[in-house]
PDB file of C-alpha atoms in Angstrom:
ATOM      1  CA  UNK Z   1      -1.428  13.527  12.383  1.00 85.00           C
ATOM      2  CA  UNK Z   2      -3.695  10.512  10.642  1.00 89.00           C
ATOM      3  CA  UNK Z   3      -3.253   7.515  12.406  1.00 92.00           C
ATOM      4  CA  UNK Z   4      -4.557   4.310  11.227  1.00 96.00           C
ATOM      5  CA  UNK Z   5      -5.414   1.528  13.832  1.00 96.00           C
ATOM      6  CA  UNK Z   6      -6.522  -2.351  12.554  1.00 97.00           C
ATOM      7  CA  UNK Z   7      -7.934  -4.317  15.434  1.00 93.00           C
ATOM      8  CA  UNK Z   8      -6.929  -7.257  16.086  1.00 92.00           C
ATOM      9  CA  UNK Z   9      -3.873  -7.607  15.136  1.00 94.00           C
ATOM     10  CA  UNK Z  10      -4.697 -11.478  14.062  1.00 96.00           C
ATOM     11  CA  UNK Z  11      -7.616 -13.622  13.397  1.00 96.00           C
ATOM     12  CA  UNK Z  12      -8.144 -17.043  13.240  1.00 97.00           C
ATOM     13  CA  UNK Z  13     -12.152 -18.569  12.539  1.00 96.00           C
ATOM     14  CA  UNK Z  14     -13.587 -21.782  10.916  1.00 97.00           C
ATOM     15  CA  UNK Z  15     -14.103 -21.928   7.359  1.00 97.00           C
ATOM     16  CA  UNK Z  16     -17.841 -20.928   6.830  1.00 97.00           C
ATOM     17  CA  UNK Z  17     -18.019 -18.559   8.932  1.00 96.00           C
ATOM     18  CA  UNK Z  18     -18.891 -14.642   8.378  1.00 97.00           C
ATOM     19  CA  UNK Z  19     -16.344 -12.201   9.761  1.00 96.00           C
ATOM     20  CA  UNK Z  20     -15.733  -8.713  10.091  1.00 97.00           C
ATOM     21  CA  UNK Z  21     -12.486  -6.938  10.541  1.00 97.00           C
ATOM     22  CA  UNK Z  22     -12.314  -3.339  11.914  1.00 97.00           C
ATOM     23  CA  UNK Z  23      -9.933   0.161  10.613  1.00 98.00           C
ATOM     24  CA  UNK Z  24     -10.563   3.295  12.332  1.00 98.00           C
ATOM     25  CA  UNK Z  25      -8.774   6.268  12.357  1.00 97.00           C
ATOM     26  CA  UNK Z  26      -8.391   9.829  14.215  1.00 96.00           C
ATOM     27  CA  UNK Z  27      -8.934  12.468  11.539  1.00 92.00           C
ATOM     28  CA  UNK Z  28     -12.471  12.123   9.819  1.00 90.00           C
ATOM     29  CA  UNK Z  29     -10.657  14.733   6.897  1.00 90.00           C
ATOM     30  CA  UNK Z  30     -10.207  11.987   4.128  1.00 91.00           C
ATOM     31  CA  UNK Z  31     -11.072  11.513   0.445  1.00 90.00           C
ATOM     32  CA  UNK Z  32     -11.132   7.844   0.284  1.00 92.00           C
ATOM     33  CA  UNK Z  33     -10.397   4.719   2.366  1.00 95.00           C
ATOM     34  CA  UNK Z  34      -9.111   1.472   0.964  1.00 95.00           C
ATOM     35  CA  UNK Z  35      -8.653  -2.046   1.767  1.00 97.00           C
ATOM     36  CA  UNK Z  36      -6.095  -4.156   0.628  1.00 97.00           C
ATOM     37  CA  UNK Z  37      -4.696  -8.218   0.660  1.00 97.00           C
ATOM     38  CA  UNK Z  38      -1.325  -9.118   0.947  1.00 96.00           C
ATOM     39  CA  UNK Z  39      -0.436 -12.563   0.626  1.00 95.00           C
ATOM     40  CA  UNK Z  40       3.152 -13.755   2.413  1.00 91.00           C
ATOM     41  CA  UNK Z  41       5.988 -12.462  -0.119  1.00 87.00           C
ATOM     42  CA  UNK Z  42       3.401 -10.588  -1.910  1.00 89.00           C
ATOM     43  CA  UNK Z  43       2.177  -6.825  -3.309  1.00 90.00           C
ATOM     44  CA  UNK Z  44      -0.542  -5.778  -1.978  1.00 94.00           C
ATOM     45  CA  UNK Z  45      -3.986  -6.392  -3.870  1.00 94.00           C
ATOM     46  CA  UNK Z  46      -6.906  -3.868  -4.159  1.00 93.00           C
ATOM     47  CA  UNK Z  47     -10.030  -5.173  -3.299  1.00 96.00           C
ATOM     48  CA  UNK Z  48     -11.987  -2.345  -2.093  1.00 96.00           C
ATOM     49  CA  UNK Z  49     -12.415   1.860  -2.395  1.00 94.00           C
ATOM     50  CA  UNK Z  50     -15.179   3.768  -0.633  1.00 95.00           C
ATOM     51  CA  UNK Z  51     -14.618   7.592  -1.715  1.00 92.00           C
ATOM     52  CA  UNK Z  52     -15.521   9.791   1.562  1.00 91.00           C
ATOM     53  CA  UNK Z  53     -19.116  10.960   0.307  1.00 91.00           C
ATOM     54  CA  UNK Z  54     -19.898   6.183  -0.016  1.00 93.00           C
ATOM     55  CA  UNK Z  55     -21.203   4.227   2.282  1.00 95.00           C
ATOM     56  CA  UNK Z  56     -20.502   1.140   1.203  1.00 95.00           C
ATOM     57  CA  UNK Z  57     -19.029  -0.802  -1.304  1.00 95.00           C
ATOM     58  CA  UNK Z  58     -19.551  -4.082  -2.358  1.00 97.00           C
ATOM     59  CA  UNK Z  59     -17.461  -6.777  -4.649  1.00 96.00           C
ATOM     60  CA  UNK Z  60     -18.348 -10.263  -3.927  1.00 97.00           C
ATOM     61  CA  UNK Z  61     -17.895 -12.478  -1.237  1.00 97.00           C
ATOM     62  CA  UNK Z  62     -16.807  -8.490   0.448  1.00 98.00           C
ATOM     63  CA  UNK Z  63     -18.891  -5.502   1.538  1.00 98.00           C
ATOM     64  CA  UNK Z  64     -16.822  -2.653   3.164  1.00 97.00           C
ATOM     65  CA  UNK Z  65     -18.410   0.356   4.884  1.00 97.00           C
ATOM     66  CA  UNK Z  66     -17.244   3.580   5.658  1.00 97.00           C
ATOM     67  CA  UNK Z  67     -18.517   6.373   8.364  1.00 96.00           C
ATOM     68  CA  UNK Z  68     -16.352   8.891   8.211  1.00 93.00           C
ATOM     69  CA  UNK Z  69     -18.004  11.166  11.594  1.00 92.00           C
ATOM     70  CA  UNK Z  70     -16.898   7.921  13.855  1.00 95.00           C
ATOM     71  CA  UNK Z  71     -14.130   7.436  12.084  1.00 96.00           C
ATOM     72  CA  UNK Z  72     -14.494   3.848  11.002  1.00 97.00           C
ATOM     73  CA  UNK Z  73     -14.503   1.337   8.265  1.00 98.00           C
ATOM     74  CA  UNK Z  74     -15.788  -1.959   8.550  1.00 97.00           C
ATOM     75  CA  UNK Z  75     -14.568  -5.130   5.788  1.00 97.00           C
ATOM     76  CA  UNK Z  76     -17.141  -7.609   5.904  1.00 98.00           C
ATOM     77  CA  UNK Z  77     -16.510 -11.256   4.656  1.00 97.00           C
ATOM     78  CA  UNK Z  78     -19.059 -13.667   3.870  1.00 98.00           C
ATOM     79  CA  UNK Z  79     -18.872 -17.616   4.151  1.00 97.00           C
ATOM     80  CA  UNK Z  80     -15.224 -17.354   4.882  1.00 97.00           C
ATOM     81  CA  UNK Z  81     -12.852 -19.686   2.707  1.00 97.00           C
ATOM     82  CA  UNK Z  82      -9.403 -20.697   3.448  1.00 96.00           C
ATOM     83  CA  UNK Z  83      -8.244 -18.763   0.226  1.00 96.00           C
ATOM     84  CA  UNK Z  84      -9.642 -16.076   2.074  1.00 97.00           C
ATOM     85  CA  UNK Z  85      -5.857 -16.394   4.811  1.00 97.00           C
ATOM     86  CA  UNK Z  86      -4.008 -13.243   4.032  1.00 97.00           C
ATOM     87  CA  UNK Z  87      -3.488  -9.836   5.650  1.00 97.00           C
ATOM     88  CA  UNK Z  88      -5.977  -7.287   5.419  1.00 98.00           C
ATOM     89  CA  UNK Z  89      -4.920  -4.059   5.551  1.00 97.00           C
ATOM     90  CA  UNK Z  90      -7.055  -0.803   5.071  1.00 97.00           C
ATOM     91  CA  UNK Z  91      -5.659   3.010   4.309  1.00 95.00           C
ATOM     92  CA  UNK Z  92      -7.286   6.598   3.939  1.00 94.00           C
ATOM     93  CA  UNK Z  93      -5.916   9.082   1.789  1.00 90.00           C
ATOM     94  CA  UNK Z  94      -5.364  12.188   3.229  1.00 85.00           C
ATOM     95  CA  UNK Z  95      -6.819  15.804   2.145  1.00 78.00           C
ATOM     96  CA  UNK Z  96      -4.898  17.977   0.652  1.00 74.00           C
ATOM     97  CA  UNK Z  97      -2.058  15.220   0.640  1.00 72.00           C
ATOM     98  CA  UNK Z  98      -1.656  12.609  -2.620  1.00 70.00           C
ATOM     99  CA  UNK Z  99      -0.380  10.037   0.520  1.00 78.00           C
ATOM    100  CA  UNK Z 100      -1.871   7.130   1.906  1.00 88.00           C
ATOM    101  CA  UNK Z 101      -1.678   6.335   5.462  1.00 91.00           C
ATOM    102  CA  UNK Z 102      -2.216   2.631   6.297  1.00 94.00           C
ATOM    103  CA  UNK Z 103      -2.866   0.577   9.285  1.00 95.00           C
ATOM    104  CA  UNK Z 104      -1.168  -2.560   9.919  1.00 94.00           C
ATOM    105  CA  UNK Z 105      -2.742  -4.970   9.397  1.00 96.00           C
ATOM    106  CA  UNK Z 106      -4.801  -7.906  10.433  1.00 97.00           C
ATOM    107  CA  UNK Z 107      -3.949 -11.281   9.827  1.00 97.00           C
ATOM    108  CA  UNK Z 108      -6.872 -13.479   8.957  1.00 97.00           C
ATOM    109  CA  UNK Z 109      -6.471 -17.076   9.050  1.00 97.00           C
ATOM    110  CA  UNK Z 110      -9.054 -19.562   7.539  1.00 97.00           C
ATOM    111  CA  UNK Z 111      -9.180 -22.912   9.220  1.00 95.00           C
ATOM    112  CA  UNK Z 112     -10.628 -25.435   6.830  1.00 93.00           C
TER     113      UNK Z 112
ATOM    114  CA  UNK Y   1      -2.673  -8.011 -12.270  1.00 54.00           C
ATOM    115  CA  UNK Y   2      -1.241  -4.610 -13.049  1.00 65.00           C
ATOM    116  CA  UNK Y   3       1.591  -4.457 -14.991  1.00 93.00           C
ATOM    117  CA  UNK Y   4       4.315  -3.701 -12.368  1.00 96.00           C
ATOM    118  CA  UNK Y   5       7.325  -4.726 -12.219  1.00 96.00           C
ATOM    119  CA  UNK Y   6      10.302  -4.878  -9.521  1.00 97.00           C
ATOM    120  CA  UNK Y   7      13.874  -5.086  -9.992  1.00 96.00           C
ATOM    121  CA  UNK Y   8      15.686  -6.451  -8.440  1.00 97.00           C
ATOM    122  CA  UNK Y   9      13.180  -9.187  -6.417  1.00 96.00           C
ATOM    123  CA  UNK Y  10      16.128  -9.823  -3.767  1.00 97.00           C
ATOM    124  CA  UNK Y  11      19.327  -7.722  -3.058  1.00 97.00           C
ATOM    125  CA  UNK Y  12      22.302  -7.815  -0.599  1.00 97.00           C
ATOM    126  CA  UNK Y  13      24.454  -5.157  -0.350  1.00 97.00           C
ATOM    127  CA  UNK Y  14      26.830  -3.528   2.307  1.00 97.00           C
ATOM    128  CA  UNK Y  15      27.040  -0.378   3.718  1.00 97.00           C
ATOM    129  CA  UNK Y  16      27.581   2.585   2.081  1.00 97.00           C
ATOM    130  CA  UNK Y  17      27.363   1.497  -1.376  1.00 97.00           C
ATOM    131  CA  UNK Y  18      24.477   2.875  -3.629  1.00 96.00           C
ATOM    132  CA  UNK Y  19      21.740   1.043  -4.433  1.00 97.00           C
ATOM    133  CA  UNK Y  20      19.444   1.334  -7.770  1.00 98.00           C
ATOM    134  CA  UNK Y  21      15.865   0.127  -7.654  1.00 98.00           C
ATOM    135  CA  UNK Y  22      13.477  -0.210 -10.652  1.00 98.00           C
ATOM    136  CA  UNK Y  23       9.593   0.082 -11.142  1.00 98.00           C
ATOM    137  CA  UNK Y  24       8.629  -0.630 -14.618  1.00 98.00           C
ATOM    138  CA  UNK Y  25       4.781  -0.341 -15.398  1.00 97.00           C
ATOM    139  CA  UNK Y  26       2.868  -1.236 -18.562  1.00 96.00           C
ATOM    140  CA  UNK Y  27      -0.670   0.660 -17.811  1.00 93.00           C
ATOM    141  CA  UNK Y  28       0.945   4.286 -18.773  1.00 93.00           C
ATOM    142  CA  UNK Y  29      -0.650   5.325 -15.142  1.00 93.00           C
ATOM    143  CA  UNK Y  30       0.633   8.542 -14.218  1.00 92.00           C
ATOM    144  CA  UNK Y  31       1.474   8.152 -10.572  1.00 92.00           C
ATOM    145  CA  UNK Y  32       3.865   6.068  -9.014  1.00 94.00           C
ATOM    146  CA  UNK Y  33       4.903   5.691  -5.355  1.00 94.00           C
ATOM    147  CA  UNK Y  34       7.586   3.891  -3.630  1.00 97.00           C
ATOM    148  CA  UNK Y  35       6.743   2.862   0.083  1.00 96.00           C
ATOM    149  CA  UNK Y  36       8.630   0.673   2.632  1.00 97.00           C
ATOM    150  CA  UNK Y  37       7.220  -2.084   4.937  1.00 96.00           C
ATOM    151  CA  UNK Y  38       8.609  -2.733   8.329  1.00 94.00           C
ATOM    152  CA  UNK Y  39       7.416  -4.257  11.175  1.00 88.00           C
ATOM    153  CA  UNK Y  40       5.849  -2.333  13.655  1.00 83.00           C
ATOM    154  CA  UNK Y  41       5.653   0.346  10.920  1.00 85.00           C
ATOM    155  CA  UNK Y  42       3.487  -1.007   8.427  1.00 86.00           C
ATOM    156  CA  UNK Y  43       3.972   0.591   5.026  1.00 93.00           C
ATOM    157  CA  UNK Y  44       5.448   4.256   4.788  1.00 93.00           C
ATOM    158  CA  UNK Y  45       5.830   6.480   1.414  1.00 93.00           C
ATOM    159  CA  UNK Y  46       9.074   7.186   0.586  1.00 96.00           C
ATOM    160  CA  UNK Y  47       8.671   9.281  -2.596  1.00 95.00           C
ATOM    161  CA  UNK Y  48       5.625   9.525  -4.818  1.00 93.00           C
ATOM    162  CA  UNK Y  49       5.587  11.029  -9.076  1.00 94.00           C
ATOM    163  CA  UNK Y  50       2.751  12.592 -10.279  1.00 91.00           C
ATOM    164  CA  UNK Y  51       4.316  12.636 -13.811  1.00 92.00           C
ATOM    165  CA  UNK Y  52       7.413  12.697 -16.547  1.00 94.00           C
ATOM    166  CA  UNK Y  53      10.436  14.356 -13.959  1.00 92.00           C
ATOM    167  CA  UNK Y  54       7.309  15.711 -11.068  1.00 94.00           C
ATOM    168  CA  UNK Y  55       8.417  14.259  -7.978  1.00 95.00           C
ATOM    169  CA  UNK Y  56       7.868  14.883  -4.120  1.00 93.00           C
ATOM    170  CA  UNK Y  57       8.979  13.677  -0.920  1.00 93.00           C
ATOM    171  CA  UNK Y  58       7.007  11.152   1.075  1.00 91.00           C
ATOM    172  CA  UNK Y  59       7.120  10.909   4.864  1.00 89.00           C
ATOM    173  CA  UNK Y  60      10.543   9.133   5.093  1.00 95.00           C
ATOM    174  CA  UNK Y  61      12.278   9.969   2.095  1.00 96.00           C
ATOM    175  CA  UNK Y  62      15.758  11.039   3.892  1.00 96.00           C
ATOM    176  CA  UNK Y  63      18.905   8.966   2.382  1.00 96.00           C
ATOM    177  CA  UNK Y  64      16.721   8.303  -0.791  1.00 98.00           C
ATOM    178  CA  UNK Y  65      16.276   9.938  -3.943  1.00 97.00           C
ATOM    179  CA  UNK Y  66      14.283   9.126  -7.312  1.00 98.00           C
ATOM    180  CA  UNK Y  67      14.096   9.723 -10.482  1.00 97.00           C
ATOM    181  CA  UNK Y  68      11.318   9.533 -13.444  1.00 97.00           C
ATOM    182  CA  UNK Y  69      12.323  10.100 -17.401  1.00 96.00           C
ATOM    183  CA  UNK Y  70      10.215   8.196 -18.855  1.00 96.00           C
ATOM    184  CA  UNK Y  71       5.760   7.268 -18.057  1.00 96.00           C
ATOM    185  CA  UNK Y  72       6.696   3.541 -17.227  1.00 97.00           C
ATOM    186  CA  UNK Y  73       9.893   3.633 -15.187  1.00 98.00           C
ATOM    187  CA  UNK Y  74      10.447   5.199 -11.385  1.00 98.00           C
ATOM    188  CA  UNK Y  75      13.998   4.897 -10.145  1.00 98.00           C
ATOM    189  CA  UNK Y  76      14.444   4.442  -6.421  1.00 98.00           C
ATOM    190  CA  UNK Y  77      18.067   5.501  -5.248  1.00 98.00           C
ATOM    191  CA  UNK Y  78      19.743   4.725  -1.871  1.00 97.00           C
ATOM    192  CA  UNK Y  79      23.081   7.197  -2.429  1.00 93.00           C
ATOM    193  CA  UNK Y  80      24.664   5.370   0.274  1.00 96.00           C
ATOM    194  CA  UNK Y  81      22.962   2.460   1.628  1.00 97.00           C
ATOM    195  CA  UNK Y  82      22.722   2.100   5.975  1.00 97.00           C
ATOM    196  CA  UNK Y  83      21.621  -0.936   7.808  1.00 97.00           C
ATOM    197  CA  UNK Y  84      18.008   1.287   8.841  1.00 97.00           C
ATOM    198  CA  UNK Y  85      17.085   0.837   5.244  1.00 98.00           C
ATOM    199  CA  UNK Y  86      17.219  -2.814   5.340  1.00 98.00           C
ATOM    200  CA  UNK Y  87      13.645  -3.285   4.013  1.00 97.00           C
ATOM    201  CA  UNK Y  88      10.919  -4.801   1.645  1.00 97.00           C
ATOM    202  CA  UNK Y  89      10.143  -1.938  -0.997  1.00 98.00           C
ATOM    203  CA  UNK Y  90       6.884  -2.043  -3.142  1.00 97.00           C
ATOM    204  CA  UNK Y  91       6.399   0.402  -5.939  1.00 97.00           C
ATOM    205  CA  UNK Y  92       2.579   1.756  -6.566  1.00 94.00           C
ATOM    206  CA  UNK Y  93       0.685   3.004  -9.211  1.00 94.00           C
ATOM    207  CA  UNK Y  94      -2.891   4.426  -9.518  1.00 91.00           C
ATOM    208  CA  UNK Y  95      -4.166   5.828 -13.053  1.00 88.00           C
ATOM    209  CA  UNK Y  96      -5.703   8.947 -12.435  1.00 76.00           C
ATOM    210  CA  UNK Y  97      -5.020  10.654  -8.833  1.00 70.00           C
ATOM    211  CA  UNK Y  98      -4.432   9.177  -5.736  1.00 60.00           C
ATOM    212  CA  UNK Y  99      -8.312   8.945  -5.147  1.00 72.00           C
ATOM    213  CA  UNK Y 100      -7.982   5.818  -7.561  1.00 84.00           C
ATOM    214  CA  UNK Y 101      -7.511   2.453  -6.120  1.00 88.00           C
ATOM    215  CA  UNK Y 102      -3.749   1.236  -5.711  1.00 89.00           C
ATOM    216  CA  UNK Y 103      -1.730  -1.204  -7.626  1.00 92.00           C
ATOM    217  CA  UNK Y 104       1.243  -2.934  -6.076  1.00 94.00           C
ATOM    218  CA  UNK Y 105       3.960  -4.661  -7.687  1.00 95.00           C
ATOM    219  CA  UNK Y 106       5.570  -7.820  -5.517  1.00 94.00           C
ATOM    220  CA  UNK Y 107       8.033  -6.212  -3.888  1.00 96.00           C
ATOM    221  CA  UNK Y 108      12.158  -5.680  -3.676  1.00 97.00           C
ATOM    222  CA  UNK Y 109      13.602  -7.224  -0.230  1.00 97.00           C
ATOM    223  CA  UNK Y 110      16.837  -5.366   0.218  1.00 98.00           C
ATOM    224  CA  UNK Y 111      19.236  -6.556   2.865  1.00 98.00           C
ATOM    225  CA  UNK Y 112      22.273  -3.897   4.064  1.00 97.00           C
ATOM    226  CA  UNK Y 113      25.152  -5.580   5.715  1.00 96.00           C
TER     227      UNK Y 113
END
């Protein structure tokens, strides 16, 4: 069974700074991984899809990379703002399953 | 934004009545998905529609049911609603396949008495 693990849990840094939060997950047998925003009382917003045969992508302010053999995904954020507070959240799609399976979360808090 | 929208935003309703919830989209994607968020769960896929009346179970689709007539509308039924499906509910859509990024609407928070 895919399990999705988002470490840690919460995050709290300086405006300014750069900061990278961490998904991995046990079965390297994906087609794509995404990350996602979800602001209190909120959907969650797209910001990022690496299909399994990327290594990156890029959009922004945001640079997410993928290796699928160690099972890990990396969402980078440069010069952090405090627009940037929200929970991250990052989830693979299975293959041979139209399902998602999503971690829970980390909550990233900008202090201005 | 996506055009998604949630009916109803808020809801209260006691056990064992049934429960209607609506997922309108204006993008004529052809899958939609209806997932739950809990804590200590994170978000889990109740049912999913890969077209007009093609539907299939998610991982925690007991005591629900759906229902899809029409491109733009995915009906999320609780036949009998229980306190365990107390819950915020998000309806998805993504245009092609699943391999497309993920569109959320804002969400239905649905309190069972």
């Amino acid at each position: 069974k895919q399990e999705v693990t988002q470490i840690p849990a919460a995050l709290s840094v300086p405006e300014g700074e750069n900061l990278v939060l961490n998904c991995s997950f046990t079965d390297s047998a994906i087609y794509n991984l995404q990350w996602f925003r979800q602001d209190p009382g909120k959907g969650l917003t797209s910001l990022l899809l690496i299909q399994s045969s990327q290594r990156e992508q890029t959009s922004g302010r945001l640079n997410a990379s993928l290796d699928k053999s160690s099972g890990r995904s990396t969402l980078y954020i440069a010069a952090s703002q405090p627009g940037d507070s929200a929970t991250y959240l990052c989830a693979v799609l299975i293959q041979g399953a139209q399902k998602l399976v999503f971690g829970q979360g980390t909550r990233l808090t900008i202090n201005p | 934004d996506a055009g998604i929208t949630q009916s109803p935003r808020h809801k209260v309703t006691e056990t064992g009545t049934p429960v209607t919830l609506r997922c309108h989209q204006t993008e004529n994607h052809r899958y939609m998905y209806w997932y739950r968020q809990d804590p200590g769960h994170g978000l889990r896929l109740i049912h999913y529609s890969y077209g007009v009346k093609d539907t299939d179970k998610g991982e925690v689709s007991d005591g629900y049911s759906v229902s899809r007539s029409k491109t733009e509308d995915f009906l999320l039924t609780l036949e009998s609603a229980t306190s365990s499906q107390t819950s915020v509910y998000f309806c998805a859509i993504s245009e092609k396949t699943a391999n497309s990024p993920l569109h959320f609407g804002n969400g239905t928070r649905l309190t069972v008495t």
